[in-house]
PDB file of C-alpha atoms (C1' of nucleotides) in Angstrom:
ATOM      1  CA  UNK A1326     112.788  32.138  94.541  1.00  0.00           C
ATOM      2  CA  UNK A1327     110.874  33.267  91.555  1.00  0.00           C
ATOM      3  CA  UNK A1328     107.125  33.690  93.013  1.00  0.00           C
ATOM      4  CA  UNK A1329     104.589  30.889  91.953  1.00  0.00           C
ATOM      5  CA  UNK A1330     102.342  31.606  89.446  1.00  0.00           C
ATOM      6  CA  UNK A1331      99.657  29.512  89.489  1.00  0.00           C
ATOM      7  CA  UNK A1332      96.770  30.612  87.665  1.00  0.00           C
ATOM      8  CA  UNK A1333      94.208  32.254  89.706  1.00  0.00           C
ATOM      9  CA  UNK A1334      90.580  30.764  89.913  1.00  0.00           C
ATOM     10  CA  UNK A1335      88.301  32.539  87.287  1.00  0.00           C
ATOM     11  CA  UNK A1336      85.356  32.680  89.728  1.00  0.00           C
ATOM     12  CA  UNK A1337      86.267  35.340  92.228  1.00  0.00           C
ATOM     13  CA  UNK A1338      83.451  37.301  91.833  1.00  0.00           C
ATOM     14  CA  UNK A1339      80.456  34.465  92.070  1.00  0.00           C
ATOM     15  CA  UNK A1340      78.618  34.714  94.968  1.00  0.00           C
ATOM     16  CA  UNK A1341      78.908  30.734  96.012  1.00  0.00           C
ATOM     17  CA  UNK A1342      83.050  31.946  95.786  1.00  0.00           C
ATOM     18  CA  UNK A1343      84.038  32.051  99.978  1.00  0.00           C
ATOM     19  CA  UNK A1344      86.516  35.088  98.949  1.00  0.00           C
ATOM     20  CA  UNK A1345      83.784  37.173  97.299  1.00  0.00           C
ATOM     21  CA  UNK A1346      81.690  36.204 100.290  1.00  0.00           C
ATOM     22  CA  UNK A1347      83.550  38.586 102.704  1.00  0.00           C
ATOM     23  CA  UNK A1348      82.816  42.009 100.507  1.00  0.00           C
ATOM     24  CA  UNK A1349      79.366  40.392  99.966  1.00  0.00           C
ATOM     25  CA  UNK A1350      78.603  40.394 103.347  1.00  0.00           C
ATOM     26  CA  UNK A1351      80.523  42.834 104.898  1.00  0.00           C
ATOM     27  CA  UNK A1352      81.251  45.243 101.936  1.00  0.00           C
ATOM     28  CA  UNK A1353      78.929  47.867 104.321  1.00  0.00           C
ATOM     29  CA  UNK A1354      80.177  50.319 106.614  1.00  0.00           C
ATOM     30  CA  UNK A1355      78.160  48.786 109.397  1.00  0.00           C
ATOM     31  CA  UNK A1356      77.757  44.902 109.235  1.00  0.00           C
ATOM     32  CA  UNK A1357      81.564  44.423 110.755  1.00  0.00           C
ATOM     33  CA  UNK A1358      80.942  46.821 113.516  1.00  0.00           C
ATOM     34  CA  UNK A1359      77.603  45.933 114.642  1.00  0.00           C
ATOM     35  CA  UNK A1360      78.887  42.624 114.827  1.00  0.00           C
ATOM     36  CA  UNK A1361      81.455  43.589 117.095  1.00  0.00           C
ATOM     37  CA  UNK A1362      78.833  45.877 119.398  1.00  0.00           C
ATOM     38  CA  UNK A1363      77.454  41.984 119.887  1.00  0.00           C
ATOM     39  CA  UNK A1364      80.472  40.086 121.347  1.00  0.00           C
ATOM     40  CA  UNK A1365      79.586  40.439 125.233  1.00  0.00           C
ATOM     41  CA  UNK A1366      76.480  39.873 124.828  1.00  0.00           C
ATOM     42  CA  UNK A1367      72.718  40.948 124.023  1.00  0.00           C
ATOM     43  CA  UNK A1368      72.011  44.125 123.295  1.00  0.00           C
ATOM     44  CA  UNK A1369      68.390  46.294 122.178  1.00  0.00           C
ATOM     45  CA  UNK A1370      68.462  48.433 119.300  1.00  0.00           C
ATOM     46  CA  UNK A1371      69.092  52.010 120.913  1.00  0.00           C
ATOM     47  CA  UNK A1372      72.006  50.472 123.438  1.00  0.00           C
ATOM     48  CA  UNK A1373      73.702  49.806 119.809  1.00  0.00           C
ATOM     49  CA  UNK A1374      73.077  53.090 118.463  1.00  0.00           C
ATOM     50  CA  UNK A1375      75.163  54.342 121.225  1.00  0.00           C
ATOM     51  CA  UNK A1376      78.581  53.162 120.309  1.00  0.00           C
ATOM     52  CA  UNK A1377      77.316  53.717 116.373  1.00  0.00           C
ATOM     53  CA  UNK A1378      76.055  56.925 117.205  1.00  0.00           C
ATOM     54  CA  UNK A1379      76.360  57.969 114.016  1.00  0.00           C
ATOM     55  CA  UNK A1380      74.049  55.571 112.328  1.00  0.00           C
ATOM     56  CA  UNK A1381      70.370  56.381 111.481  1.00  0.00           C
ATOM     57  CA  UNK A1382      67.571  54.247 112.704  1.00  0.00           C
ATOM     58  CA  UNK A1383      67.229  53.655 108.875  1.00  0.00           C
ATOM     59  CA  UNK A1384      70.467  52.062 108.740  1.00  0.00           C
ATOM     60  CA  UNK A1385      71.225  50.337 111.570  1.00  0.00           C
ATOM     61  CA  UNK A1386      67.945  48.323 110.920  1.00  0.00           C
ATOM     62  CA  UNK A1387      68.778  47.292 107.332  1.00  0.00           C
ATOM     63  CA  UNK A1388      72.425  46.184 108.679  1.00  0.00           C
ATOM     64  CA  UNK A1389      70.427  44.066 111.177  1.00  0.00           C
ATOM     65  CA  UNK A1390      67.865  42.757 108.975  1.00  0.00           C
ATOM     66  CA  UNK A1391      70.734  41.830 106.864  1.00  0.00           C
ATOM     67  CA  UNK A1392      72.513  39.790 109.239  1.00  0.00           C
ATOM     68  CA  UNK A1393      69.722  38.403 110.516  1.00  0.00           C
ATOM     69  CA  UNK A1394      68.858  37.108 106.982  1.00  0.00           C
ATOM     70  CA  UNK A1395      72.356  35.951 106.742  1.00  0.00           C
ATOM     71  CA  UNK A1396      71.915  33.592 110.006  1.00  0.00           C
ATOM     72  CA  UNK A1397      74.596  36.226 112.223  1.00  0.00           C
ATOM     73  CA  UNK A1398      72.125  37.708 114.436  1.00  0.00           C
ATOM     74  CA  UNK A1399      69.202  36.902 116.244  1.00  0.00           C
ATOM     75  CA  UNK A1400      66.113  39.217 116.875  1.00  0.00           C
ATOM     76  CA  UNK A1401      64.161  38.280 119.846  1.00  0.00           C
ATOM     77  CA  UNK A1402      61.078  40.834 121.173  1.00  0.00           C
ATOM     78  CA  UNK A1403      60.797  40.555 125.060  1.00  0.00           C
ATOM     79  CA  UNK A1404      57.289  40.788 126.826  1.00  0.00           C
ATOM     80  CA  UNK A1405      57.436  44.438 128.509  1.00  0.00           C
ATOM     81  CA  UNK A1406      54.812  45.873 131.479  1.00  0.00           C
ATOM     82  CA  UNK A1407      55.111  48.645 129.913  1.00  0.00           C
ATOM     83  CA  UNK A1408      53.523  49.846 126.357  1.00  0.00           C
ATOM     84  CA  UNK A1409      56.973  50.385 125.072  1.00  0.00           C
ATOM     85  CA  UNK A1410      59.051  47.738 123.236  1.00  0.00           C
ATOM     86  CA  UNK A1411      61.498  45.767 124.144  1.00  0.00           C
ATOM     87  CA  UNK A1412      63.721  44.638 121.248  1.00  0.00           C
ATOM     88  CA  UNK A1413      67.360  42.388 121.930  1.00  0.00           C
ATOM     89  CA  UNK A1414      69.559  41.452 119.472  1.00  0.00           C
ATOM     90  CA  UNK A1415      72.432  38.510 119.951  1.00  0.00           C
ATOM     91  CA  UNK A1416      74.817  36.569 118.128  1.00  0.00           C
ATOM     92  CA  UNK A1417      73.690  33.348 116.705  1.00  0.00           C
ATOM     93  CA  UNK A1418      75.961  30.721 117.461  1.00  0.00           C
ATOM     94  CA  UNK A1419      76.978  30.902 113.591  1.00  0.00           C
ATOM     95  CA  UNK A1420      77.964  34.744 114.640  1.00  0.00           C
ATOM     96  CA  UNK A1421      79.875  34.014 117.535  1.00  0.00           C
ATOM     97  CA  UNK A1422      82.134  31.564 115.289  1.00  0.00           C
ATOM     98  CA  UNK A1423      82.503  34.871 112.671  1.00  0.00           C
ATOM     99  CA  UNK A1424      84.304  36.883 115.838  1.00  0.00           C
ATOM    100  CA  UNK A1425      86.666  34.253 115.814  1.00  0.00           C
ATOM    101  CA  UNK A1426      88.493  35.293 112.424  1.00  0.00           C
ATOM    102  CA  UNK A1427      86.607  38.727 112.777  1.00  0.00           C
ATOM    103  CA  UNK A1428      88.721  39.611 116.205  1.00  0.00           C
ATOM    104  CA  UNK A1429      91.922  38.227 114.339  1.00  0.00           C
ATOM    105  CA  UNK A1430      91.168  40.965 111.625  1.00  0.00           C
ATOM    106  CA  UNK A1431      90.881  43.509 114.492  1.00  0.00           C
ATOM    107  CA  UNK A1432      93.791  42.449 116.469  1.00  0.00           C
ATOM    108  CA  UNK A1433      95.763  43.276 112.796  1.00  0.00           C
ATOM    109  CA  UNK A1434      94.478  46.512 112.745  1.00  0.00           C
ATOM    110  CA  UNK A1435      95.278  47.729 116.407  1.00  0.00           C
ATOM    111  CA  UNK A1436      99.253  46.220 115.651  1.00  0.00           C
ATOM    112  CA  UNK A1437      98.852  48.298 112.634  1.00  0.00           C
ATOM    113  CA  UNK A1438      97.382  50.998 113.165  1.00  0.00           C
ATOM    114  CA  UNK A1439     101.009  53.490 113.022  1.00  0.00           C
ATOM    115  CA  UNK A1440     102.054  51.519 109.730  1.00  0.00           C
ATOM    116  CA  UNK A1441      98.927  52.262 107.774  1.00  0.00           C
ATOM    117  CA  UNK A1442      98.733  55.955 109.163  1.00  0.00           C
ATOM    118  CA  UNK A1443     102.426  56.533 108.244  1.00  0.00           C
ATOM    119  CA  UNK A1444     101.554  55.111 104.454  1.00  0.00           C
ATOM    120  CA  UNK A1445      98.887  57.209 104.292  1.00  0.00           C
ATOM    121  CA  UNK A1446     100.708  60.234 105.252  1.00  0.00           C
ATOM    122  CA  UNK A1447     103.675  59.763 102.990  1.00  0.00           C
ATOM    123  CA  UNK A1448     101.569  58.870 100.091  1.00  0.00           C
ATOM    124  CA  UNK A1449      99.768  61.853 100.410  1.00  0.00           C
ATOM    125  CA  UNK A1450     103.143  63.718 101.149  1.00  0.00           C
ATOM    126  CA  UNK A1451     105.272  62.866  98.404  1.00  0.00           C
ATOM    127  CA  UNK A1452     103.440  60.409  95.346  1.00  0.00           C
ATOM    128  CA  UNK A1453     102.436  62.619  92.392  1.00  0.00           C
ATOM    129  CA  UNK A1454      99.137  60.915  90.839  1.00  0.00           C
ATOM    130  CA  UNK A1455     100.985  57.913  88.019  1.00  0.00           C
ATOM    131  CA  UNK A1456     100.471  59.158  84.075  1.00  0.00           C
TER     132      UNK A1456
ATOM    133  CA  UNK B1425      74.908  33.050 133.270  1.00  0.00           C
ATOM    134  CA  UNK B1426      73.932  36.851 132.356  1.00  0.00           C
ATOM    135  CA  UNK B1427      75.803  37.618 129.589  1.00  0.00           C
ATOM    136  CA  UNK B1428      78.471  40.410 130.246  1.00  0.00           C
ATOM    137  CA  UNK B1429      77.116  43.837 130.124  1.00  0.00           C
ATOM    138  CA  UNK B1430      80.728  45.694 129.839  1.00  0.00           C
ATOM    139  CA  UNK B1431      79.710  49.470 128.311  1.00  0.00           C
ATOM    140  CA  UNK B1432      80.971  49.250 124.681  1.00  0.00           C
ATOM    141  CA  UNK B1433      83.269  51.842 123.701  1.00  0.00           C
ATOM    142  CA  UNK B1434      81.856  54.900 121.977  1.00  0.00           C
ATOM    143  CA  UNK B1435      84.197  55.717 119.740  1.00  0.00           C
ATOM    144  CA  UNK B1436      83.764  52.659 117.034  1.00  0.00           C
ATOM    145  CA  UNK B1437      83.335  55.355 114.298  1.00  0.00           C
ATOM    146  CA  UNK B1438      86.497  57.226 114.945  1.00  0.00           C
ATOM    147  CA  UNK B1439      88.945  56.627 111.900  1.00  0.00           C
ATOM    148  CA  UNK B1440      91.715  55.945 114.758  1.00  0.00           C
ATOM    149  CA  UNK B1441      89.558  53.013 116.098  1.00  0.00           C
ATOM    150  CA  UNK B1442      90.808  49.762 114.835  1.00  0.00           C
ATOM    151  CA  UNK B1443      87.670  48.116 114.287  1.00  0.00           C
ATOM    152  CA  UNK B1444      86.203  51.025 112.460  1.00  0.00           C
ATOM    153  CA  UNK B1445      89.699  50.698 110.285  1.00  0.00           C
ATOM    154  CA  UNK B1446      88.016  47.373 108.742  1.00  0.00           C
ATOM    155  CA  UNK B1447      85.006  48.391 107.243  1.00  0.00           C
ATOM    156  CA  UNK B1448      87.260  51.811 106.205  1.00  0.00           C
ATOM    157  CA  UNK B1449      89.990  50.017 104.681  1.00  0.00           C
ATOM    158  CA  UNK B1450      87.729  47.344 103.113  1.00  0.00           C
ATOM    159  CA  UNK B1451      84.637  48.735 103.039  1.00  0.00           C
ATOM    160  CA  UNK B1452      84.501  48.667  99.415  1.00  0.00           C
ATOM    161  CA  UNK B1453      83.724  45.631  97.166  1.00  0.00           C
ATOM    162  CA  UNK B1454      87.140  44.598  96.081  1.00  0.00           C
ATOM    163  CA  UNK B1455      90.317  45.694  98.141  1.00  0.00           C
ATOM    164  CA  UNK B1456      90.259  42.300 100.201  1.00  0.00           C
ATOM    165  CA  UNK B1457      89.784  40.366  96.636  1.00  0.00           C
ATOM    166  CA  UNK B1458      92.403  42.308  95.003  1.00  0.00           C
ATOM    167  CA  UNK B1459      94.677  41.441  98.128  1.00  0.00           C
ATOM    168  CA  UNK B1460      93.642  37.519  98.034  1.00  0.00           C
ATOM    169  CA  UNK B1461      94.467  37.851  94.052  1.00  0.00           C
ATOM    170  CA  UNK B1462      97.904  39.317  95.080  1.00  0.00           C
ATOM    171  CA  UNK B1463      98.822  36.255  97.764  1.00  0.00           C
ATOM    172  CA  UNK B1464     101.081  34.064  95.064  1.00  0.00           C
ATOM    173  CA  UNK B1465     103.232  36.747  93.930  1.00  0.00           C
ATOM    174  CA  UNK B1466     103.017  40.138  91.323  1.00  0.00           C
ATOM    175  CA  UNK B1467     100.672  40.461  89.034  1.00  0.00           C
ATOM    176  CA  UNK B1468      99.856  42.124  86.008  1.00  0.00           C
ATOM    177  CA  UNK B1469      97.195  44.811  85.815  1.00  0.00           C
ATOM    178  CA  UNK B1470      96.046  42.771  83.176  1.00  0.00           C
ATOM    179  CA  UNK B1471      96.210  39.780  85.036  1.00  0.00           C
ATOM    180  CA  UNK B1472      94.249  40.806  87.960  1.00  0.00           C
ATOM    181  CA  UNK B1473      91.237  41.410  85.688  1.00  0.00           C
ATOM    182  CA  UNK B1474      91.205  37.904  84.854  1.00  0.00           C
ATOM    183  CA  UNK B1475      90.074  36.116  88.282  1.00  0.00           C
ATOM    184  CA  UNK B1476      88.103  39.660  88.881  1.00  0.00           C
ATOM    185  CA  UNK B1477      86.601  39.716  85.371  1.00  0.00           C
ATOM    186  CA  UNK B1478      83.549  41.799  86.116  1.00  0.00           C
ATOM    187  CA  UNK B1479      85.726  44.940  87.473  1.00  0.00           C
ATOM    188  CA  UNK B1480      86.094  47.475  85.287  1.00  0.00           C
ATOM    189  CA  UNK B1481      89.782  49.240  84.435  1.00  0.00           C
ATOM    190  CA  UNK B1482      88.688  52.168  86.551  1.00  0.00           C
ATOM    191  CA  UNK B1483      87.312  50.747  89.348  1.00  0.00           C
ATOM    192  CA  UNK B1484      90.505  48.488  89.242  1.00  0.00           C
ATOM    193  CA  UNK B1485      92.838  51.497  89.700  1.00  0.00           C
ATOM    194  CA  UNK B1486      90.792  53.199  92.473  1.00  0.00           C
ATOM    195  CA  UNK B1487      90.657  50.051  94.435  1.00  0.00           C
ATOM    196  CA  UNK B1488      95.115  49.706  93.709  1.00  0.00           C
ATOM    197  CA  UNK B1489      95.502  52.956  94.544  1.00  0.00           C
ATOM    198  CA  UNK B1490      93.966  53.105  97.538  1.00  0.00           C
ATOM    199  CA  UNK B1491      95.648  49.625  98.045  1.00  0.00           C
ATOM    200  CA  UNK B1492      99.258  51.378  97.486  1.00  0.00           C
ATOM    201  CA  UNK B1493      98.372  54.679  99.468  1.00  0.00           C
ATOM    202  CA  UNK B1494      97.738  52.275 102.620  1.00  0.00           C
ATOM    203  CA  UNK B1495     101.061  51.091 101.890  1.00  0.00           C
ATOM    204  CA  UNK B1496      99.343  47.307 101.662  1.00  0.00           C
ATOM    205  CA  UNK B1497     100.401  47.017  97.954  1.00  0.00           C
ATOM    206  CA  UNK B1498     103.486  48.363  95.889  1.00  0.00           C
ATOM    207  CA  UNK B1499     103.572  49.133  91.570  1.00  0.00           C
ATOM    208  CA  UNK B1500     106.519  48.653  89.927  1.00  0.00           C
ATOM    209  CA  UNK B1501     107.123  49.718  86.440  1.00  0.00           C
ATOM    210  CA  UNK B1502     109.224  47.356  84.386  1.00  0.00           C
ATOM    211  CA  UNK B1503     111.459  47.895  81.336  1.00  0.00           C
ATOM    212  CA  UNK B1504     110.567  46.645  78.060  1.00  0.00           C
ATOM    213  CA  UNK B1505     111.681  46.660  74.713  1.00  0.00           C
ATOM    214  CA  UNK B1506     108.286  46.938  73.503  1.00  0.00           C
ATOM    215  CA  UNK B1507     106.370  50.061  73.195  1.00  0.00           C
ATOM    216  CA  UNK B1508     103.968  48.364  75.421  1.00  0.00           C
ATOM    217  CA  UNK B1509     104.464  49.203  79.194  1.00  0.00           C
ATOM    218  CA  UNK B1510     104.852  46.488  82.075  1.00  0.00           C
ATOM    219  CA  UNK B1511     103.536  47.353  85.250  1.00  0.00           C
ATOM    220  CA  UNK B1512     103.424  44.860  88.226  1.00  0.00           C
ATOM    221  CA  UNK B1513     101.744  44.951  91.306  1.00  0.00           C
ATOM    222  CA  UNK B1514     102.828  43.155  94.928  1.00  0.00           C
ATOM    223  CA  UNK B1515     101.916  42.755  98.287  1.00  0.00           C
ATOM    224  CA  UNK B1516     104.485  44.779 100.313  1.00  0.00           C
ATOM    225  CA  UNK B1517     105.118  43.396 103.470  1.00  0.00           C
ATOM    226  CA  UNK B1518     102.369  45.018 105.625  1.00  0.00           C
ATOM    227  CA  UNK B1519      99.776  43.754 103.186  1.00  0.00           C
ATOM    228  CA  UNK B1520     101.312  40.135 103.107  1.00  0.00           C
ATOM    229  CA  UNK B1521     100.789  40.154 106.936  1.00  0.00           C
ATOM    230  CA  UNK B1522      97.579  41.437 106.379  1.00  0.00           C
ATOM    231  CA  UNK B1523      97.300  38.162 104.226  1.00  0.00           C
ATOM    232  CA  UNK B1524      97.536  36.114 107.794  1.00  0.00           C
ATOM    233  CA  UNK B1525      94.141  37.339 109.212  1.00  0.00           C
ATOM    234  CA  UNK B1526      92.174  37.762 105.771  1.00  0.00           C
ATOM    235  CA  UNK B1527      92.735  33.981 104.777  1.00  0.00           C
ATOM    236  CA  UNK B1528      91.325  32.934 108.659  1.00  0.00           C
ATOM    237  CA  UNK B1529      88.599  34.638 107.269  1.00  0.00           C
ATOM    238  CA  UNK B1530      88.088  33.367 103.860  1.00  0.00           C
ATOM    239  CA  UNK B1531      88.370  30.011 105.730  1.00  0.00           C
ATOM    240  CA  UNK B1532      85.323  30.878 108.233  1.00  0.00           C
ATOM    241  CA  UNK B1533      83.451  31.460 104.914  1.00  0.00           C
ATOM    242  CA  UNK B1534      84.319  28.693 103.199  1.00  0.00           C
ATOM    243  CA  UNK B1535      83.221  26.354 106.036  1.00  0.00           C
ATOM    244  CA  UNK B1536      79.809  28.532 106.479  1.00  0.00           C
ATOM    245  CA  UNK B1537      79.206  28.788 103.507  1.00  0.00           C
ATOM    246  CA  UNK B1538      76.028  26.286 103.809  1.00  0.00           C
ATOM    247  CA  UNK B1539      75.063  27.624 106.939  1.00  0.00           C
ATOM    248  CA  UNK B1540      74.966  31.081 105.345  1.00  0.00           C
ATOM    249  CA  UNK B1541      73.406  29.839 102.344  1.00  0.00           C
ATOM    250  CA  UNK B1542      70.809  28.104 104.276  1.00  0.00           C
ATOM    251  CA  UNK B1543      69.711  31.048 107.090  1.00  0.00           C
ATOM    252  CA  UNK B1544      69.054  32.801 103.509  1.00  0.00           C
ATOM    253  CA  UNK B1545      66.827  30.901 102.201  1.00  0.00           C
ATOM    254  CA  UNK B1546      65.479  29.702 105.121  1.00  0.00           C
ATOM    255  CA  UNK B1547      64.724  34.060 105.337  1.00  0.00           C
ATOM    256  CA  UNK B1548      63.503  34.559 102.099  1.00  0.00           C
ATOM    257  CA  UNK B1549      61.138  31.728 102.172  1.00  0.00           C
ATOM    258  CA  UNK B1550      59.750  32.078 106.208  1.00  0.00           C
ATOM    259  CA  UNK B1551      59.756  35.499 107.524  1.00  0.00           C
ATOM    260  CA  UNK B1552      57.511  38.382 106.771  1.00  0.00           C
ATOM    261  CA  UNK B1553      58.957  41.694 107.509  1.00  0.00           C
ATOM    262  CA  UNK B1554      58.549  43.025 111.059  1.00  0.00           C
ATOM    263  CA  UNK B1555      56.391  45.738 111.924  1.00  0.00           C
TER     264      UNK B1555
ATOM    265  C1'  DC C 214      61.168  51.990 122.373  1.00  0.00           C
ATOM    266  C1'  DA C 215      61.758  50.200 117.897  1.00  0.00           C
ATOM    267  C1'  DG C 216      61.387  51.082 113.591  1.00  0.00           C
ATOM    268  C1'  DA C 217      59.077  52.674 109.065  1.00  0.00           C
ATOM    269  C1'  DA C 218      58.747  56.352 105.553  1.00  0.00           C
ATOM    270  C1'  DT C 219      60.570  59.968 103.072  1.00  0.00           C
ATOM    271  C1'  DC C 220      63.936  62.918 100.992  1.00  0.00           C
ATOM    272  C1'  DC C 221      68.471  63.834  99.529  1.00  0.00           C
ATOM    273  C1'  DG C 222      73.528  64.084  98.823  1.00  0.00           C
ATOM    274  C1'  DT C 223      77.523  61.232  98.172  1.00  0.00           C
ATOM    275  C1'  DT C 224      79.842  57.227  96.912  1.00  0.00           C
ATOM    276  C1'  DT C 225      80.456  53.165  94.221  1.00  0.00           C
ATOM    277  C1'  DA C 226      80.144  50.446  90.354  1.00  0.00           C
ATOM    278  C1'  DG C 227      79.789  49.353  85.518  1.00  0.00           C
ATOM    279  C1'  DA C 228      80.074  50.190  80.595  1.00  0.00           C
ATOM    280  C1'  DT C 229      82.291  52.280  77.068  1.00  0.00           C
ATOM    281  C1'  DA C 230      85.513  54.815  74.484  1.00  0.00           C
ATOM    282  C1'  DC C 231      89.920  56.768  74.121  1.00  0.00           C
ATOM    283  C1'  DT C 232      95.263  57.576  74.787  1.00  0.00           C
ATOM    284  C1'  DG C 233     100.569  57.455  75.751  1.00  0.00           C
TER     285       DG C 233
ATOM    286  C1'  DC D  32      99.532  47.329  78.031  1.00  0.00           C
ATOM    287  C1'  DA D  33      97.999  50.259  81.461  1.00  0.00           C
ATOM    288  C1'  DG D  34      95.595  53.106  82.316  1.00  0.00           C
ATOM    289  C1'  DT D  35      92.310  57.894  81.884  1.00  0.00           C
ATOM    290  C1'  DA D  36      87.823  60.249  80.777  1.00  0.00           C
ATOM    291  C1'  DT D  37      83.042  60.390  80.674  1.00  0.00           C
ATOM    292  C1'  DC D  38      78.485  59.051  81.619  1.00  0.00           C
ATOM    293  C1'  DT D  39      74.895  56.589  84.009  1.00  0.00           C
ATOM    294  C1'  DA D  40      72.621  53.690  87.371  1.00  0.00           C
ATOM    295  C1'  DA D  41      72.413  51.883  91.716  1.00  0.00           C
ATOM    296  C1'  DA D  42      73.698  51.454  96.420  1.00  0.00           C
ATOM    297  C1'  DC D  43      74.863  53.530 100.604  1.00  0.00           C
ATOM    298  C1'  DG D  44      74.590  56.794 104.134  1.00  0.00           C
ATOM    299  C1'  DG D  45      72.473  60.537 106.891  1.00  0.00           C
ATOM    300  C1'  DA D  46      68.836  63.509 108.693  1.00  0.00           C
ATOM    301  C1'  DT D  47      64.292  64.056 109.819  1.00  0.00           C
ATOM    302  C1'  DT D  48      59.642  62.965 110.811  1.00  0.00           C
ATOM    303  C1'  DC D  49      56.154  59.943 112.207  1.00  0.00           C
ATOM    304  C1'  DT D  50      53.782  55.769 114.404  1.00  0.00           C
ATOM    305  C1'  DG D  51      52.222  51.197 116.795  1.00  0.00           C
TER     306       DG D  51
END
DNA sequence: CAGAATCCGTTTAGATACTG
DNA sequence: CAGTATCTAAACGGATTCTG
């Protein structure tokens, strides 16, 4: 019952590595969530800001930008009447297969949720810092 | 065939939301590599530099502490006979079932990786910024 | 409306040297 | 061996202002 010990690959940290993919992609606050903002469907760049209210303009374009480099997200500028822009952003079909696993990950966190809290809160109860 | 235009939530940023847990919990460049490095049993401190050779010792410690105050990894300090201390890290059980979700997703990224690879360069070389 | 530009504080990472 | 301490550079995030 001893556990294996296979050697681990050496290469975790090259970018061509699929596990070093996922903090390479997603190691931003935003990527995951704006991803998530996408799943039902279109939606412009202020109707995101709403659920992300916290994010700057600033921000929430470079996440974009990044996923749309990346292949995840789709920027598509709609002909408007009106002299004001009209700006939707959707899920590539490469995207949509991301919320797959992404949703998975999700669904681990809400079942969660209590453990990780109650961790937390004992750590910081009763764990002096290790010497 | 409008796509669904359900109001999103607007509380993705709350630390209580599980989908803003992900990017909290592993919004940082190496918690879901040290976890992966973890999957076939303890390891070493030592040991988990080798597959993650470009993280420094500190940067190593935050990321296990942080990993053992979410109560996703234990430390356990051996006995020796040598002066030299042994000190092994594990998955505990909430982090192995973490395991279940984060390997769907190294799997999406193996078999994307092309795709991903491609949309990049396919970027890089094409598009000019938008104005 | 969609975003670009600017400024700034905080966080993260990396390198290096040192210690129980 | 398993860290800690210190320093530095870069990335990230946030707020604000401005523009086609």
């Amino acid at each position: 019952m001893a556990a294996t010990r296979a050697p681990l690959p050496a290469d975790l940290f090259d970018e061509l590595c699929p596990s070093a993919l996922i903090p390479f992609r997603f190691g931003d606050k935003w990527s995951a969530l704006v991803i998530h903002c996408l799943r039902d469907g279109p939606r412009r760049f202020s109707e995101l800001r709403v659920p992300l209210r916290r994010v700057s303009p600033k921000v929430l374009t470079r996440t974009l930008r990044a996923l749309e480099r990346d292949g995840l997200v789709s920027r598509t500028v709609r002909p408007t009447t009106t002299p004001t822009r009209h700006v939707e952003y959707a899920l590539t079909p490469l995207g949509r297969s991301l919320l797959v696993p992404l949703t998975a990950l999700y669904a681990w966190a809400a079942d969660h949720l209590e453990d990780l809290m109650d961790a937390r809160e004992a750590y910081e109860g009763g764990e002096a810092p290790h010497g």
